[in-house]
Amino acid sequence: MPEITGFSFPNDIHVTWSLMIVMYPYITGFVAGSFIVTSLYHLFDRQEFKPVARLAMATSFAFLLVASLPLQLHLGQPQRGPFVIITPNFTSAMAGFGILYSFYMLVLVLELWFVWRQEIIDRARRSRGMKRAFYAALALGTYDTSPEAIEIDHKAIKILAGIGLPAACMLHGYVGFIFGAIKANPWWSTPLMPVIFLLSAAVSGIALLILLYQVYAKLDRRPVVSTCVSALASWLWFFLILTITLEELELIVMAYEKSESWLIISELLTTRLSFSYVTMQMIIGGLIPLILLAVVVLMNRYLHEKVRNTLATVAAFLTLIQVFSMRWNIVIGGQLLSKSLRGLRSPYEPEMFGREGVLMAIALFVAPFVILWVFDRVLGIEEPEGSGGHGNPPAAPAEASAASHVP
Amino acid sequence: MSDCHDGCNGSRREFLSGTLKLAGGAVVTVIGASALASSSSGPTSAPIPGGGEYDWNEHLWAYLVDTTKCIGCGSCARACKAENAVPDGFFRTWIERYAVGTDDSHVDSPNGGMDGFPPVQVGFVANKSFFVPKICNHCRATPCTQVCPVGASYRTKDGAVLVDADSCIGCGYCVQACPYGSRFIHPATHTASKCTWCYHRITKGLKPACVTVCPTQARQFGDLKKDGDPVRAVVEHDRVQILQGHLLTEPQCYYTHLDKEVR
């Protein structure tokens, strides 16, 4: 039995939303964040993101494939999960999930197809037998790679990226809305919640790509393009500043206006969440990467490539921890607090095994990387060396300093 | 080919119209099922356990608690557990004990008050002490039914907020949305569970178990549509209070003599 400090409503001592509900926004955050990165190239023509544009799109896809699993694993009656789509109750914020998820999936799959169309056709032409049939099916029977067709591809990619970006933002902002619209819980109930979720999604997506890019470049024996790392670091810094500012503003407003819940929330943060909030979310995952990224951005031109890569990689890794801590502190923290606003329960410890356990969470986090690996085997994430390229017309490699890319 | 031209065309037309009807039917079915599940606008009378003549249009139930009468015996919580097979560690109703001083207060509810209240020492001078029974407030504008993604939580025409355990997916959103801590996920069925005002009893003309066993009439149950109903008289003519009124959930569980410390 959990221990209670103060007074909790007797049913409030159970943590109903488990580790899986922490994983859900963490995973959809990568979906939206990676899509923001790929859109910077495909939609906004930021050439410095070209080296990671396809990796980012594949990452978004890989994470999207597992995004609904934590929800499904969490349900008390998982076999009734499809009811949310078949018989939705539209007054519920949750009922929109099926629609948003399917819509974004559709847009992303279409965009993926247009971006990878040439590779699919090349592979179909190169292979024989079953393999050929597989790629031919993927090519949907059209082998047209004439300049006109490629031009149409480019237009389609741009339009789909234009639809996909708001769809990705909706998909994740909506997760924040699910929490932000619960007036019963003062730790959740703020209009800032969807915004904070969205910004931290951008943070987690960019941070993950910094790490993935380093790994992928190593595995694929490609050089790491320093302008790309600088640009990613700049945007990461920008979004991290916004995220942490809003996360803190929310608290400062609550404290300054002495809201009725501030007493218990301040106790929650300084006792039950002192490690996960103060240490992890604010210092190790917040302050330290802010400083590291400031060095990368402000001293960019003085940094040796290896130093820049290392600083950016360490900062990216720490911000991934920051975002996970933020998800944890919101989801779990909100349930340690009783709605009596008089009591806190002892910290929640997730089970190790089982449907909603730690191992399952790790498996869910690892699964997208396995999907990425399979994706790379089947379609190849990056274009083969020396190919003409896709997407936007080739431009001179961006040489401007990363700092100038900060909006 | 030409021989069967008309016939073929006809059969194609029939096929198309059949398909369209089928698709339309499916849409209607889906919408219908959704509407049925999401609101109380389905049939006009509730299925009556035992087959009596209960018409939910003729009733509007309300619950009334006089906190000055509660003695903290815990009979109500025990009766509820027995009547509704409430699992250990979860509560459809509970009793809170308050000890209030000038600068400090103490609240507890050991095992939901099920076993009564052992004496307690507080570290301040308690000027007053009292018990407050709690149940689901069966709110008129309830956030718990609003957030249910499949409409398994609903409010009946006679004012009870219920859960259809056969369609609840066990997502727990309603548990989070209830400001009063009245809901929980049942550990055996893995679906949402809560006070039903003993709906199986009230539709047969009985009172909820907690009201029936209350030795001091601290808990009362009445019908706002019935002339001369004592609960209706209090709600209509006396000063009554509700819990967490600022959340605008319009509770149908009313209190008299509620203290400022109670949330």
XYZ file of C-alpha atoms in Angstrom, chain B:
263
model
C -22.916 -9.144 -74.821
C -25.577 -7.027 -76.499
C -28.346 -9.478 -75.441
C -27.760 -8.941 -71.844
C -26.940 -5.273 -72.104
C -30.038 -4.062 -70.310
C -30.041 -6.843 -67.830
C -26.382 -6.363 -67.050
C -26.880 -2.675 -66.633
C -29.845 -3.317 -64.376
C -27.970 -5.732 -62.232
C -25.081 -3.324 -61.992
C -27.451 -0.581 -60.926
C -29.024 -2.884 -58.374
C -25.636 -3.876 -57.130
C -24.544 -0.241 -56.771
C -27.717 0.836 -55.042
C -27.488 -2.202 -52.766
C -23.923 -1.353 -51.905
C -24.847 2.259 -51.200
C -27.710 1.184 -48.965
C -25.420 -1.185 -47.173
C -22.803 1.531 -46.692
C -25.483 3.968 -45.552
C -26.818 1.368 -43.175
C -23.370 0.820 -41.761
C -22.937 4.555 -41.214
C -26.349 4.779 -39.544
C -25.484 1.790 -37.406
C -22.208 3.327 -36.341
C -23.741 6.725 -35.639
C -26.675 5.107 -33.912
C -24.468 2.963 -31.748
C -22.367 5.994 -30.913
C -25.380 8.105 -30.025
C -26.889 5.319 -27.966
C -23.678 4.788 -26.099
C -22.796 8.436 -25.639
C -25.956 9.866 -24.206
C -29.093 9.025 -22.392
C -31.189 9.839 -25.422
C -31.861 6.180 -26.130
C -35.040 4.484 -24.964
C -37.342 6.517 -22.748
C -37.526 4.001 -19.959
C -34.729 2.158 -18.296
C -34.542 -1.611 -18.292
C -36.052 -2.494 -14.947
C -34.391 -5.154 -12.894
C -37.165 -7.523 -11.901
C -39.522 -6.163 -14.552
C -41.417 -3.556 -12.502
C -43.019 -0.474 -13.933
C -40.280 2.051 -13.575
C -40.315 5.111 -15.809
C -37.170 7.204 -15.546
C -38.981 10.248 -16.883
C -40.986 10.442 -13.682
C -38.013 10.780 -11.342
C -35.091 13.065 -10.719
C -33.027 11.723 -7.870
C -31.011 13.790 -5.440
C -28.882 13.003 -2.416
C -28.729 15.088 0.725
C -26.166 14.990 3.508
C -26.541 16.759 6.833
C -22.983 16.739 8.131
C -24.069 17.627 11.673
C -25.895 14.307 11.954
C -23.069 11.997 10.878
C -21.525 10.092 13.789
C -18.814 8.362 11.782
C -20.070 4.834 12.522
C -19.119 3.637 9.038
C -22.327 1.591 8.558
C -22.913 3.253 5.200
C -19.492 2.306 3.828
C -19.881 -1.270 5.074
C -23.401 -1.553 3.633
C -22.186 -0.207 0.295
C -19.351 -2.708 0.173
C -21.730 -5.573 0.985
C -24.458 -4.437 -1.410
C -22.201 -3.715 -4.357
C -19.285 -6.100 -3.740
C -16.851 -3.189 -3.703
C -13.287 -4.555 -3.830
C -10.903 -4.000 -0.907
C -8.987 -0.739 -1.066
C -11.575 0.947 -3.291
C -14.586 2.987 -2.243
C -17.952 3.953 -3.678
C -18.612 5.898 -0.502
C -16.451 6.920 2.415
C -16.508 9.163 5.486
C -13.971 11.875 6.234
C -13.165 13.102 9.741
C -12.214 16.746 10.223
C -10.583 18.350 13.241
C -10.292 22.079 12.702
C -8.376 24.640 14.744
C -7.766 28.324 14.194
C -4.604 27.879 12.142
C -4.513 24.211 11.351
C -6.699 21.310 10.451
C -6.506 17.560 10.311
C -8.415 15.279 7.959
C -8.406 11.517 7.812
C -10.455 8.609 6.578
C -8.883 5.361 7.783
C -10.022 2.602 5.425
C -12.680 5.007 4.181
C -14.229 5.058 7.658
C -15.385 1.504 7.073
C -14.236 0.373 10.522
C -15.244 3.532 12.351
C -12.711 6.064 13.598
C -10.118 5.333 16.285
C -9.284 8.323 18.536
C -6.715 10.667 17.037
C -4.287 13.128 18.665
C -3.695 16.335 16.762
C -0.859 18.749 17.428
C -3.056 21.820 17.695
C -6.151 22.976 19.547
C -9.095 21.634 17.594
C -12.071 23.925 17.991
C -14.449 21.729 16.103
C -14.609 18.221 14.779
C -17.086 16.608 12.444
C -17.628 13.867 9.884
C -18.412 14.314 6.210
C -19.849 11.407 4.203
C -18.806 11.386 0.545
C -20.192 9.633 -2.510
C -20.298 10.261 -6.237
C -21.985 13.628 -6.719
C -23.881 12.435 -9.810
C -23.147 15.808 -11.370
C -25.465 17.241 -13.982
C -22.554 18.704 -15.970
C -20.217 15.912 -15.171
C -16.717 15.844 -16.621
C -16.509 12.061 -16.250
C -19.116 11.334 -18.932
C -17.761 14.142 -21.077
C -14.331 12.556 -21.311
C -15.415 8.937 -21.840
C -14.092 8.179 -25.347
C -16.720 5.515 -26.083
C -19.748 6.829 -24.202
C -19.660 3.980 -21.688
C -20.199 6.548 -18.920
C -23.540 8.265 -19.126
C -26.162 10.121 -17.139
C -29.617 8.588 -17.009
C -32.808 10.627 -17.385
C -33.518 10.235 -13.676
C -30.155 11.773 -12.852
C -27.824 8.896 -12.017
C -24.356 8.761 -13.523
C -23.622 5.163 -14.475
C -20.986 3.098 -16.268
C -21.763 0.416 -18.802
C -19.142 -2.143 -17.825
C -19.779 -4.045 -21.043
C -18.561 -1.215 -23.230
C -16.042 0.505 -20.930
C -12.554 0.135 -22.405
C -10.825 0.795 -19.080
C -8.794 3.794 -20.219
C -9.154 5.538 -16.858
C -9.824 8.986 -18.323
C -13.011 9.353 -16.238
C -11.071 8.483 -13.100
C -8.740 11.375 -13.844
C -11.574 13.735 -14.735
C -13.645 13.269 -11.574
C -12.718 16.080 -9.171
C -14.125 14.180 -6.185
C -12.125 10.953 -6.422
C -15.356 8.986 -6.777
C -14.265 6.650 -9.534
C -11.777 3.832 -9.723
C -10.757 1.065 -12.081
C -12.178 -2.172 -10.702
C -9.268 -4.564 -10.131
C -11.255 -7.584 -11.348
C -13.212 -6.233 -14.327
C -10.572 -3.630 -15.313
C -13.380 -1.211 -16.096
C -14.440 2.018 -14.400
C -16.584 1.612 -11.317
C -18.406 4.071 -9.062
C -21.440 4.737 -6.885
C -24.692 4.082 -8.763
C -26.958 5.359 -5.979
C -27.772 1.621 -5.866
C -29.601 1.994 -9.158
C -30.816 -1.596 -8.893
C -32.572 -0.636 -5.657
C -33.928 2.825 -6.444
C -35.604 1.581 -9.609
C -37.532 -0.821 -7.380
C -38.665 1.863 -4.980
C -35.960 1.198 -2.388
C -33.379 3.627 -1.028
C -29.642 3.260 -1.647
C -28.026 0.890 0.853
C -26.014 3.662 2.534
C -29.167 5.707 3.152
C -31.131 2.716 4.422
C -28.561 1.819 7.078
C -27.691 5.345 8.237
C -28.788 5.395 11.896
C -29.013 9.189 12.156
C -30.479 10.103 8.776
C -27.369 12.048 7.967
C -27.747 10.608 4.466
C -31.053 11.072 2.690
C -32.211 10.229 -0.769
C -35.119 11.854 -2.525
C -36.917 12.661 -5.724
C -36.916 16.239 -6.996
C -39.946 15.452 -9.159
C -42.091 14.150 -6.275
C -44.377 16.520 -4.395
C -43.813 16.568 -0.667
C -40.464 14.819 -0.885
C -38.383 15.839 2.164
C -35.143 16.058 0.210
C -36.830 18.175 -2.431
C -38.162 20.472 0.280
C -34.674 21.032 1.696
C -33.049 21.525 -1.711
C -35.771 23.969 -2.779
C -36.242 25.975 0.409
C -33.157 25.674 2.628
C -29.590 26.868 2.119
C -27.746 23.949 0.605
C -24.155 23.600 -0.440
C -22.260 21.500 -2.929
C -18.657 20.332 -3.127
C -16.182 22.249 -5.294
C -18.832 24.523 -6.733
C -16.199 26.562 -8.595
C -15.731 23.650 -11.008
C -19.329 24.071 -12.206
C -20.068 20.360 -12.336
C -23.546 20.885 -10.826
C -23.479 18.103 -8.236
C -26.784 16.459 -7.341
C -25.473 15.518 -3.940
C -26.337 18.419 -1.652
C -24.921 19.230 1.763
C -26.150 21.230 4.703
C -23.776 22.693 7.309
C -20.710 22.126 5.194
C -17.494 23.595 6.575
C -15.045 25.716 4.569
C -12.370 23.067 5.115
C -14.284 20.478 3.115
C -13.370 20.092 -0.518
